[in-house]
CSV table of C-alpha atoms and ligand atoms in Angstrom, one decimal:
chain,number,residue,atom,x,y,z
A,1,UNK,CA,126.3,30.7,104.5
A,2,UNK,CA,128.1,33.5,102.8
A,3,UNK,CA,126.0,35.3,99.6
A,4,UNK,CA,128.5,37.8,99.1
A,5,UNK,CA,131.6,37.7,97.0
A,6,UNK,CA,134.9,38.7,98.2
A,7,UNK,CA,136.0,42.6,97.2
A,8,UNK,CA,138.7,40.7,95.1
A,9,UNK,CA,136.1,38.5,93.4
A,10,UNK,CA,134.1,41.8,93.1
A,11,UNK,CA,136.2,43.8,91.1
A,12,UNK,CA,137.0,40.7,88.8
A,13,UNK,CA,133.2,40.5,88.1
A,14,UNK,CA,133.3,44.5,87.0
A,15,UNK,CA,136.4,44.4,85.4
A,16,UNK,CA,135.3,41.5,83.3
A,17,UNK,CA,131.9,43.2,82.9
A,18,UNK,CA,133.7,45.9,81.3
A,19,UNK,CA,135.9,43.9,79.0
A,20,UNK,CA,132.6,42.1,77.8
A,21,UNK,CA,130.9,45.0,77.0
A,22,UNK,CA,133.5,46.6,75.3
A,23,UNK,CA,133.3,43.6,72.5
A,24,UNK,CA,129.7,42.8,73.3
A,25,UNK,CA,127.2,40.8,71.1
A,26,UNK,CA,127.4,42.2,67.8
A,27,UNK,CA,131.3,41.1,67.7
A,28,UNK,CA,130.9,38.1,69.0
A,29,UNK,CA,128.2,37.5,65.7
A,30,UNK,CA,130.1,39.3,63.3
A,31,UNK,CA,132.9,37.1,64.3
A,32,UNK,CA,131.0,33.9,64.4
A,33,UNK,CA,129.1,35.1,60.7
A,34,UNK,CA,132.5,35.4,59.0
A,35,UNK,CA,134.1,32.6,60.1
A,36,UNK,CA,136.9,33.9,62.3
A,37,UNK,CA,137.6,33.4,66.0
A,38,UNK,CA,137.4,36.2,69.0
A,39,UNK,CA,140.7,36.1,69.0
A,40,UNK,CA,141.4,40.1,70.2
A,41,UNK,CA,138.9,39.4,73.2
A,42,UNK,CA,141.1,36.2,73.7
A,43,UNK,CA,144.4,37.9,73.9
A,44,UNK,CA,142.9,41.1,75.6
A,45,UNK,CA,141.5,38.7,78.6
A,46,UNK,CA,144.8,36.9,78.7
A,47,UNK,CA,146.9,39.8,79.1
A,48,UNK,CA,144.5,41.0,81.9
A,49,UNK,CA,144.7,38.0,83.9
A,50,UNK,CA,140.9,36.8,83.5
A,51,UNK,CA,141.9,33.5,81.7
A,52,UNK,CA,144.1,32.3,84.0
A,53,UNK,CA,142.0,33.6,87.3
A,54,UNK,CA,141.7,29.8,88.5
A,55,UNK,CA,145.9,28.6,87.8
A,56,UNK,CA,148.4,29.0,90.7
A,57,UNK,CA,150.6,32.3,91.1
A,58,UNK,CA,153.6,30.2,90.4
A,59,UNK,CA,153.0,29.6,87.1
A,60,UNK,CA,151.6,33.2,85.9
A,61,UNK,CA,148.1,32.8,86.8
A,62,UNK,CA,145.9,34.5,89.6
A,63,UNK,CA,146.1,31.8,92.6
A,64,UNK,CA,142.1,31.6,92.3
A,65,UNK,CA,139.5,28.7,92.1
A,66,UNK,CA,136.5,27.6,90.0
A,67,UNK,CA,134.7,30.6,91.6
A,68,UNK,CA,136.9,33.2,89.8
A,69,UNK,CA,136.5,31.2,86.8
A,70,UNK,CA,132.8,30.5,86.7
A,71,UNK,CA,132.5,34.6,87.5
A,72,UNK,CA,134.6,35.5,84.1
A,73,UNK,CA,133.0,33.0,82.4
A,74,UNK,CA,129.5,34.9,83.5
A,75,UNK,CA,130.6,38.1,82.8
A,76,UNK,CA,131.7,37.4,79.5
A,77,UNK,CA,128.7,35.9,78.5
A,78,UNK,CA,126.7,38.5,80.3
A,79,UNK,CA,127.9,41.1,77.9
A,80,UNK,CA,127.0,38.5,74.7
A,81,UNK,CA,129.5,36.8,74.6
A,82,UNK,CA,129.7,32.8,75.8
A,83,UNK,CA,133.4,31.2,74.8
A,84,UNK,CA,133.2,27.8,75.2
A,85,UNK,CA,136.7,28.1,75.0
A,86,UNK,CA,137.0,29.0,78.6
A,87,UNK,CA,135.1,25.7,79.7
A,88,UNK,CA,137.9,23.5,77.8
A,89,UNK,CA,140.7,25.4,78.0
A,90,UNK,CA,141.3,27.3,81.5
A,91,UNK,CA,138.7,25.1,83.1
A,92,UNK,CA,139.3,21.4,82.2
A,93,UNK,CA,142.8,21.3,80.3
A,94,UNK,CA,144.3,23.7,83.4
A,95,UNK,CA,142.9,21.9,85.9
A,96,UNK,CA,143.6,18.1,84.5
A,97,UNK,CA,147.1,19.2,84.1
A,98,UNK,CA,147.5,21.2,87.1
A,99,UNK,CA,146.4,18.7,89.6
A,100,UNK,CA,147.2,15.6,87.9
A,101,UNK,CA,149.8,16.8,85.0
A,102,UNK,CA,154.0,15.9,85.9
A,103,UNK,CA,156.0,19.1,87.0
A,104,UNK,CA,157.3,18.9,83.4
A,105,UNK,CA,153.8,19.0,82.1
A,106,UNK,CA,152.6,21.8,84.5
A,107,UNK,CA,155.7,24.0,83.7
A,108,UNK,CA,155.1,23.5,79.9
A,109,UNK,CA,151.5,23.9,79.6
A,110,UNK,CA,150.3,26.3,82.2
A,111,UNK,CA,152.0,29.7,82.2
A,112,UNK,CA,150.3,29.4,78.3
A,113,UNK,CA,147.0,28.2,79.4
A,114,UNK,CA,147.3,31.5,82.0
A,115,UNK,CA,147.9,33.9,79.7
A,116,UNK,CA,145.8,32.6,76.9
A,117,UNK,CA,148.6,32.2,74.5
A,118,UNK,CA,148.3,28.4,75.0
A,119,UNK,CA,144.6,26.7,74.1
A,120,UNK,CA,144.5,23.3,74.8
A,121,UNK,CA,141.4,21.5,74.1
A,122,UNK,CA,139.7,18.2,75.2
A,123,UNK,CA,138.3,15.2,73.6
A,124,UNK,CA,136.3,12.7,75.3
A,125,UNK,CA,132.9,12.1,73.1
A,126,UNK,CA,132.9,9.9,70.3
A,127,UNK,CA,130.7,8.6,67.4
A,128,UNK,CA,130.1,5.0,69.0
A,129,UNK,CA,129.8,5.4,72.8
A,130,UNK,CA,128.2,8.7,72.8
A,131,UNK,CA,127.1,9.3,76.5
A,132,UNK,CA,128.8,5.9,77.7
A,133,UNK,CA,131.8,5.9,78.1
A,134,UNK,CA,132.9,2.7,79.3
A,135,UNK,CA,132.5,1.9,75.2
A,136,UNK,CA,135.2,4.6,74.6
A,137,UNK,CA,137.3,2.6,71.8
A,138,UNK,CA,140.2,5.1,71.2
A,139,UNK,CA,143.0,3.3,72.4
A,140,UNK,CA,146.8,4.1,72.9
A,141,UNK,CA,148.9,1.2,72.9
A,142,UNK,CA,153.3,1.2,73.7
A,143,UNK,CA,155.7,1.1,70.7
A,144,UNK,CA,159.1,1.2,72.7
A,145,UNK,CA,158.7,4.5,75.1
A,146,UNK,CA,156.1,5.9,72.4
A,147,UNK,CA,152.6,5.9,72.8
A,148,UNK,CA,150.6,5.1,69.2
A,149,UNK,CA,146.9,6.2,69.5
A,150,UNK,CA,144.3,5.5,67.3
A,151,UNK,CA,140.6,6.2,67.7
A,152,UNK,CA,138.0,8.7,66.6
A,153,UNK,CA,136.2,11.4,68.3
A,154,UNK,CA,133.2,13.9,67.5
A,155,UNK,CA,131.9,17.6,68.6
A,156,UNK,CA,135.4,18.6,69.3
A,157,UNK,CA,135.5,22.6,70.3
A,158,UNK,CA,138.5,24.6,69.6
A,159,UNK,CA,140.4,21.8,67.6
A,160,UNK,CA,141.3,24.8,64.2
A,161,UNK,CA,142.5,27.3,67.0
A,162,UNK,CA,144.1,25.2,69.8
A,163,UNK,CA,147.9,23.7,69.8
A,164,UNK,CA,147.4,20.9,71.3
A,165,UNK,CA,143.8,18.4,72.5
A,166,UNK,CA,143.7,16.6,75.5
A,167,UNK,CA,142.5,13.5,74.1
A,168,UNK,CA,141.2,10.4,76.3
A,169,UNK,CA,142.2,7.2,75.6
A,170,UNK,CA,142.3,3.4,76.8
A,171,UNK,CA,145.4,1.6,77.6
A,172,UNK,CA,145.4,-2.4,78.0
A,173,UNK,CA,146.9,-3.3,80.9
A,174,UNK,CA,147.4,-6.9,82.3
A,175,UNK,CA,148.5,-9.5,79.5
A,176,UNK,CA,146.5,-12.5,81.2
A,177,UNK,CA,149.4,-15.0,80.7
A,178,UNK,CA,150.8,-16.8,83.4
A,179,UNK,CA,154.2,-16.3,83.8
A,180,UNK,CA,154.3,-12.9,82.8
A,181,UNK,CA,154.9,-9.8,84.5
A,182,UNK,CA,151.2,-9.0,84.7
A,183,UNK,CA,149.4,-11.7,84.6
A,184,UNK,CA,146.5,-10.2,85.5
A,185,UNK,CA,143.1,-10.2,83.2
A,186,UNK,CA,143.6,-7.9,80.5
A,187,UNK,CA,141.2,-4.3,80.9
A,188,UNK,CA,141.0,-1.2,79.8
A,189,UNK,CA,142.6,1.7,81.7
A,190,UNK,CA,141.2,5.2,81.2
A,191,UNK,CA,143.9,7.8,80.1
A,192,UNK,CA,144.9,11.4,79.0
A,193,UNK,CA,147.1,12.0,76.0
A,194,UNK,CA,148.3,15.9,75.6
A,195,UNK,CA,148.3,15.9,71.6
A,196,UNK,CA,149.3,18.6,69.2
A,197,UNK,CA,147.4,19.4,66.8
A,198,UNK,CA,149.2,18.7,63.8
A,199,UNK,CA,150.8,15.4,65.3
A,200,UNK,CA,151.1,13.1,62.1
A,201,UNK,CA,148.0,10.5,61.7
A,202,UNK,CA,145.4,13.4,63.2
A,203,UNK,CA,143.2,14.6,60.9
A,204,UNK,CA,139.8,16.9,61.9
A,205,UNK,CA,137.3,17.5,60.0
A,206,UNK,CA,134.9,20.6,60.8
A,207,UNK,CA,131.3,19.6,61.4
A,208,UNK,CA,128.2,22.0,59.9
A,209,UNK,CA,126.5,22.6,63.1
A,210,UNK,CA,123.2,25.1,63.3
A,211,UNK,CA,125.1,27.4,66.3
A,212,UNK,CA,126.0,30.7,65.2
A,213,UNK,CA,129.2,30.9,67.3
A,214,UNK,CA,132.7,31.6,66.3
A,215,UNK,CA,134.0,28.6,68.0
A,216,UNK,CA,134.1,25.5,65.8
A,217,UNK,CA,133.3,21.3,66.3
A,218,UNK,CA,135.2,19.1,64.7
A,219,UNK,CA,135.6,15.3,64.1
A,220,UNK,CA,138.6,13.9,65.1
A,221,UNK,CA,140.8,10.9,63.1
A,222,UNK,CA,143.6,9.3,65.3
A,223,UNK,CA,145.6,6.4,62.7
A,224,UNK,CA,148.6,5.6,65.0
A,225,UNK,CA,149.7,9.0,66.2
A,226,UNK,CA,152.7,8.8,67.7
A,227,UNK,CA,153.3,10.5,70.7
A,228,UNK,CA,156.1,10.9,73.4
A,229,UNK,CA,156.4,8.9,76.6
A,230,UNK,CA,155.4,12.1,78.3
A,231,UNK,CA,152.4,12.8,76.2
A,232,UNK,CA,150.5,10.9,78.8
A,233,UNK,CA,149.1,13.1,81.8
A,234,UNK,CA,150.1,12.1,85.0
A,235,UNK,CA,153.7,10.0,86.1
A,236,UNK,CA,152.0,6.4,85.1
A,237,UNK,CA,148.4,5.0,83.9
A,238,UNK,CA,147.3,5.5,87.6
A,239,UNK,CA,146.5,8.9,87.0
A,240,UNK,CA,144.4,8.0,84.2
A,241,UNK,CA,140.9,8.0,86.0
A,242,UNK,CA,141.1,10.9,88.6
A,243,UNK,CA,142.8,13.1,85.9
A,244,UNK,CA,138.7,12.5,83.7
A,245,UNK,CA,137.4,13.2,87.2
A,246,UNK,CA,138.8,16.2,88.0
A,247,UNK,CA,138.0,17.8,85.0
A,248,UNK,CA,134.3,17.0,85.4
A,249,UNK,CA,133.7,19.3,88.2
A,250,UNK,CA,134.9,22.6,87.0
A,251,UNK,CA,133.1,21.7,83.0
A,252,UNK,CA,129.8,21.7,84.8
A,253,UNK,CA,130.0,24.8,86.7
A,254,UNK,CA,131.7,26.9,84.0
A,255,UNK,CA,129.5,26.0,81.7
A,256,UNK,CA,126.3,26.2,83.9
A,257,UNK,CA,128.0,30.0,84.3
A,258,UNK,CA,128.0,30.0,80.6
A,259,UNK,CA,124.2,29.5,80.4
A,260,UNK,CA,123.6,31.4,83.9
A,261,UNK,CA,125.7,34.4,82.2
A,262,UNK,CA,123.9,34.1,78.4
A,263,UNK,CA,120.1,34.4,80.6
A,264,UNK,CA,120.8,37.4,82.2
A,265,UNK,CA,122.3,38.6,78.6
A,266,UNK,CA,118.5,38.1,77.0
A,267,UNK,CA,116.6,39.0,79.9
A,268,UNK,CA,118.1,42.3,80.0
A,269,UNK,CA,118.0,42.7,76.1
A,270,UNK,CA,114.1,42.2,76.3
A,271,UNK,CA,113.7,44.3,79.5
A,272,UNK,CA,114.9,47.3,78.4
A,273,UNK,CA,112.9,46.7,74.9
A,274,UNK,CA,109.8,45.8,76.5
A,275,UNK,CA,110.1,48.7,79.0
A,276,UNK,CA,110.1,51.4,76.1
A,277,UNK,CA,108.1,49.5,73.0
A,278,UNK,CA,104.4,50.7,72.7
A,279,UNK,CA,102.4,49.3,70.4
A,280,UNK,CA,98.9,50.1,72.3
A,281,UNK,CA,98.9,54.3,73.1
A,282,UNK,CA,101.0,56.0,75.8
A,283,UNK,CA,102.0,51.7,77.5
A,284,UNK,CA,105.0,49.9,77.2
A,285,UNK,CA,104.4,46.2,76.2
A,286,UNK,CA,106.3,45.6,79.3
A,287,UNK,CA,103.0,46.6,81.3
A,288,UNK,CA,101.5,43.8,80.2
A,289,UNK,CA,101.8,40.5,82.2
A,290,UNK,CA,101.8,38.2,79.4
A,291,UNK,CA,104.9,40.1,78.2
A,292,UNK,CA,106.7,40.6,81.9
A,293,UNK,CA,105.3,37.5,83.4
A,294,UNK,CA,107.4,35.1,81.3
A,295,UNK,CA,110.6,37.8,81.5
A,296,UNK,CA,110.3,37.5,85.1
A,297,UNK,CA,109.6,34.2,85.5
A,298,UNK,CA,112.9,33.2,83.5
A,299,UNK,CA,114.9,35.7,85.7
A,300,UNK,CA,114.1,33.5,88.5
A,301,UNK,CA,114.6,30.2,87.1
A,302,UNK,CA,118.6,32.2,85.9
A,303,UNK,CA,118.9,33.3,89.6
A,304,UNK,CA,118.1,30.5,90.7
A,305,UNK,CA,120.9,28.6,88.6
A,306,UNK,CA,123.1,31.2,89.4
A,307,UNK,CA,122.7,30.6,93.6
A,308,UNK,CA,123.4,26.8,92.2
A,309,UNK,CA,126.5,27.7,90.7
A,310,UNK,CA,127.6,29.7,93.4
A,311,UNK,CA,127.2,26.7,95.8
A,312,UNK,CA,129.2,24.4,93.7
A,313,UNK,CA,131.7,26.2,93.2
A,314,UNK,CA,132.4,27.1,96.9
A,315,UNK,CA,132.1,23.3,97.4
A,316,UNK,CA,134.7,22.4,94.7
A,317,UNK,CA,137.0,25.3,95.6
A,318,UNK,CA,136.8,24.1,99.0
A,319,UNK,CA,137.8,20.9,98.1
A,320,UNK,CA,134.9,18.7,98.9
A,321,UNK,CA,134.8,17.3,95.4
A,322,UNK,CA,131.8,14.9,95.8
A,323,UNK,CA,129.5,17.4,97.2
A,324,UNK,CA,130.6,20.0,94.4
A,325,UNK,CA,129.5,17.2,92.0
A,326,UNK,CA,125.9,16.8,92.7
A,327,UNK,CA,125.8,20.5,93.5
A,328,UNK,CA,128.0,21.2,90.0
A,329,UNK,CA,125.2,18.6,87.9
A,330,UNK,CA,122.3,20.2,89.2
A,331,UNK,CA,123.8,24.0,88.4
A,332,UNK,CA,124.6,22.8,85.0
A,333,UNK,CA,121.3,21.2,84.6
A,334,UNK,CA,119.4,24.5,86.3
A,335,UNK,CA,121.4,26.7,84.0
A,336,UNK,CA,121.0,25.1,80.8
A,337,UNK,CA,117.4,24.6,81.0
A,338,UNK,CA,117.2,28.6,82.3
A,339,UNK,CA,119.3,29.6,79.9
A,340,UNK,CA,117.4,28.2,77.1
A,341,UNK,CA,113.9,29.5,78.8
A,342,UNK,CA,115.2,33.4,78.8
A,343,UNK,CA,116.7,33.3,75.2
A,344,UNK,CA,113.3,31.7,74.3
A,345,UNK,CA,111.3,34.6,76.1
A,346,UNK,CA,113.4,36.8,75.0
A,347,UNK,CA,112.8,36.5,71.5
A,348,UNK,CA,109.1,36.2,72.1
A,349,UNK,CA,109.2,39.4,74.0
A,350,UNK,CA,110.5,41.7,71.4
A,351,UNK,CA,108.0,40.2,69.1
A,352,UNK,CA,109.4,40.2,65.1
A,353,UNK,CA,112.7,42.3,66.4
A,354,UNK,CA,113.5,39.3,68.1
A,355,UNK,CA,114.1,37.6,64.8
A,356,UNK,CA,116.6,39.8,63.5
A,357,UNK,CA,120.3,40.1,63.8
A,358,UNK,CA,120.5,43.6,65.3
A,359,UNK,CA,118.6,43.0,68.5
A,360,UNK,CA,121.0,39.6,68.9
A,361,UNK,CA,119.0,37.2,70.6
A,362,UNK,CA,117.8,35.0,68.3
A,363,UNK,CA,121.7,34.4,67.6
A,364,UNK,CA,122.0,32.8,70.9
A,365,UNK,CA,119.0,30.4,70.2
A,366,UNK,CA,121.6,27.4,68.9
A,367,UNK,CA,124.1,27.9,71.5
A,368,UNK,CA,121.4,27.5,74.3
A,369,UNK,CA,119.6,25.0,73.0
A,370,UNK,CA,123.2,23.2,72.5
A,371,UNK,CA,123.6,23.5,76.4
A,372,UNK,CA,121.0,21.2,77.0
A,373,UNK,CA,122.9,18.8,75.2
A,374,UNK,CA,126.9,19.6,75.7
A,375,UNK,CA,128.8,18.6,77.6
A,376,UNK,CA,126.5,16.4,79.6
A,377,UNK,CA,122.8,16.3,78.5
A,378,UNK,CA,119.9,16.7,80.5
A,379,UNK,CA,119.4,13.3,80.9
A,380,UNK,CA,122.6,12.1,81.9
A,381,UNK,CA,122.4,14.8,84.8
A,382,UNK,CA,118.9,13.4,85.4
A,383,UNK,CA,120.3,9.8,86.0
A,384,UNK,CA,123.3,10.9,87.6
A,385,UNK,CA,120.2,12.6,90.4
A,386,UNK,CA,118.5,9.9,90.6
A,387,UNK,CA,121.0,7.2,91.4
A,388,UNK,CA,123.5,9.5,93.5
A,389,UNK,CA,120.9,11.8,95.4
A,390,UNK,CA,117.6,9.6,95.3
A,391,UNK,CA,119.4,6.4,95.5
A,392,UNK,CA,117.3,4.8,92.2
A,393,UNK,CA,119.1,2.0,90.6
A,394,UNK,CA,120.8,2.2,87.3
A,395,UNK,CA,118.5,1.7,84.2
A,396,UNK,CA,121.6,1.3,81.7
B,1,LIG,C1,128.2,22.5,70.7
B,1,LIG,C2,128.8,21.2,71.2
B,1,LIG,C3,130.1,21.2,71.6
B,1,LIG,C4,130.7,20.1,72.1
B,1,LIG,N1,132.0,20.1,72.4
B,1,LIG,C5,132.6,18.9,72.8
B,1,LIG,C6,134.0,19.0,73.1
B,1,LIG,O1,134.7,20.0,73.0
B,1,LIG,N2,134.6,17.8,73.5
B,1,LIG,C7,133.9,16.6,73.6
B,1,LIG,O2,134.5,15.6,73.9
B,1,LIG,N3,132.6,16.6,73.3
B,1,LIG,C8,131.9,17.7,72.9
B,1,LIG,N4,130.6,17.7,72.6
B,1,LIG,C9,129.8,16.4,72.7
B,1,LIG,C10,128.8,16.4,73.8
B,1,LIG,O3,129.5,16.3,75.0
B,1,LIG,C11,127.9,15.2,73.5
B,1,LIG,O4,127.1,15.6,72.4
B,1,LIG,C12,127.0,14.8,74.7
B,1,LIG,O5,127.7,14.3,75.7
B,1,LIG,C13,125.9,13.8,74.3
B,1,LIG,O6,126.5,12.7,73.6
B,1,LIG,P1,125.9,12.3,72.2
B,1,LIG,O7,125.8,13.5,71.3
B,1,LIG,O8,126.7,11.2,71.7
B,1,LIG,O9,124.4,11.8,72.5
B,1,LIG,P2,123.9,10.3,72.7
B,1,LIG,O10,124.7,9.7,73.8
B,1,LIG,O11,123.8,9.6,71.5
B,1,LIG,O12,122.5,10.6,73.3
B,1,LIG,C14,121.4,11.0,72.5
B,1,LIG,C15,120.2,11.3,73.4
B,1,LIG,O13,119.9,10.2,74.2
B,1,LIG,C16,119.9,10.6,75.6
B,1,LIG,N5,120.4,9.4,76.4
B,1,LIG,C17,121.5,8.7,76.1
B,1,LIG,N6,121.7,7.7,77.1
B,1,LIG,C18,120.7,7.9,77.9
B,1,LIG,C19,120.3,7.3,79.1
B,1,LIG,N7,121.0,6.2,79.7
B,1,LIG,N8,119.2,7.7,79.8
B,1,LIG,C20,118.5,8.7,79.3
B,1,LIG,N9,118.8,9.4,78.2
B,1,LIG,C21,119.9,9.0,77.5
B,1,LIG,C22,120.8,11.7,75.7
B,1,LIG,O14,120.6,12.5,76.8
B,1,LIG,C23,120.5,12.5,74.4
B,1,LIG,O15,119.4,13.3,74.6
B,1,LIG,C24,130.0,18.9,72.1
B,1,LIG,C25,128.6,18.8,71.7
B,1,LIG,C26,128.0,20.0,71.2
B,1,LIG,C27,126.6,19.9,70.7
């Protein structure tokens, strides 16, 4: 068991460090307060390398794994500020498409995606089927080598500043009359549509959420948008169901890094408060244990997360996928729920200063509690324990 990272993985974690903290918090909130995007951190990370950390060499990127994403991912939200851009985008567009994409679709999409000029994000989640998917009722069906796809989707990150969405989809397959060519009973086959954003027949519409963050949800209207034979991830509707499954993996334990990344973020805003505020003579506030008590208590629970995080991704970057998935759900879960805890403490810690805009926690109190919802909830990690590690049976 190796608790070290490598020298390389090292000097990614300072260098990112140091990009992080040369936006930090207050741009991430002046961006978010104004209505604009983080777009110079964006291009500034691309042209370093750091969004691309986790997409082969030979197509621009840095030959790295999960691990070297989940660590800029971190570090970015470490300094104050969480993209969830990074969780769609680099980790599950870039990894859908790189493992499952055509060599067309890998050689169109991924030198972008590496160098950050290229956003691509993803669209599972919609009004009716909520957390089940098997009700997914977008559906793409064949007009002559094009795809039409109609549906509609809700929550959508990144939809205003991305080119194109990965969007899932179900295909009938199987006609169920006899004599024809597949006459087997008609289903519904999962699949991934690459879709621009201003293909004809989509429309978004940007949803009012109570997140102060400069990245945006959307809902999304699909009325027979056509799309290309090659819109469609993968070389046929096989590819469909491992293309969602392998961008499950790397979602969790990005955004578990996310969370892991925005803890340390409060913690250390309240410790260095707490260590220098005196309200009672020559003390700090900090001396008291009701006041450190609950700051150290959430450092655990974030370090904690983070060992989880660090597990899972060795597992997935290793390659043992199903492992990396019960390790990757309890990370996310770990880190959502510690995440949530030290942004909590923190504000509670530096008492009615915690409420304001200039010591930036309080900002963060949306996006955490969001991360016990997005982009699995708690619950849904819960039954995923229960039936894969504890062996329960299914309740739904
Ligand atoms: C900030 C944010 C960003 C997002 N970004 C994206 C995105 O980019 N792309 C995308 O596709 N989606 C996105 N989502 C959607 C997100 O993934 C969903 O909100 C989430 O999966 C939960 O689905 P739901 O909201 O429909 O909740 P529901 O499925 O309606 O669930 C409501 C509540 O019931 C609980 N529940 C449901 N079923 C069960 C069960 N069987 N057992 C126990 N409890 C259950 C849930 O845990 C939840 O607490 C985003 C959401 C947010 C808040």
């Amino acid at each position: 068991m190796n608790f070290d990272l490598t020298p390389e993985q090292d000097q990614l974690r300072d260098a990112v460090r140091a990009l992080g903290r040369k936006y930090g918090h207050g741009y991430f909130v002046e961006k978010a307060k104004a209505g604009a995007h983080t777009t110079e951190l964006w291009q500034e990370a691309g042209r370093l390398g750091y969004l691309g950390v986790n997409i082969p060499t030979e197509y621009g990127g840095g030959g790295g794994g999960i691990t070297e994403l989940a660590i800029v991912c971190e570090e970015l939200a470490a300094a104050g500020c969480p993209l969830l851009l990074l969780v769609v985008s680099p980790a599950i567009a870039a990894t859908v498409i790189n493992k499952h994409g055509t060599d067309e679709q890998r050689k169109r999409h991924l030198p972008g995606l590496a160098d950050g000029s290229r956003k691509i994000v993803f669209a599972i989640t919609e009004p009716e089927a909520g957390s089940n998917f098997h009700r997914l009722g977008t559906v793409a069906r064949r007009d002559g080598d094009d795809w039409l796809l109609t549906g509609r989707k809700c929550y959508i990150s990144g939809v205003d500043e991305a080119g194109h969405v990965l969007v899932v989809a179900r295909v009938a397959v199987g006609d169920g009359s006899a004599g024809s060519a597949d006459a087997s009973p008609q289903k519904l086959k999962p699949a991934l549509f690459i879709v621009p954003t201003d293909a004809p027949g989509l429309e978004k519409s940007k949803l009012d959420m109570e997140i102060l963050s400069p990245e945006n949800q959307f809902l999304l209207y699909l009325d027979d948008v056509r799309l290309p034979a090659d819109a469609l991830v993968g070389e046929s509707l096989d590819a469909g169901l491992p293309a969602l499954f392998a961008g499950l993996n790397p979602e969790r334990i990005t955004v578990a890094a996310m969370g892991a990344g925005t803890g340390r973020y409060a913690i250390e805003r309240a410790s260095a408060y707490t260590a220098t505020r005196k309200v009672w003579g020559g003390r700090s506030i900090g001396t008291h244990q009701g006041v450190a008590h609950p700051l150290a208590h959430a450092a655990v629970q974030v370090e904690l997360a983070r060992l989880m995080i660090h597990k899972a991704a060795t597992l997935y970057d290793a390659g043992r996928d199903l492992e990396a998935g019960v390790a990757g759900n309890m990370a996310k879960y770990a880190a959502g729920e510690a995440a949530a805890l030290a942004v909590d403490t923190a504000v509670q810690a530096l008492g009615g200063a915690g409420m304001t805009t200039e010591y930036g926690v309080a900002t963060l109190l949306g996006a955490v509690r969001a991360g016990r919802i997005a982009p699995v909830s708690r619950e849904m990690i819960l039954n995923f324990v229960a039936q894969h590690v504890l062996g329960q049976d299914k309740s739904y």
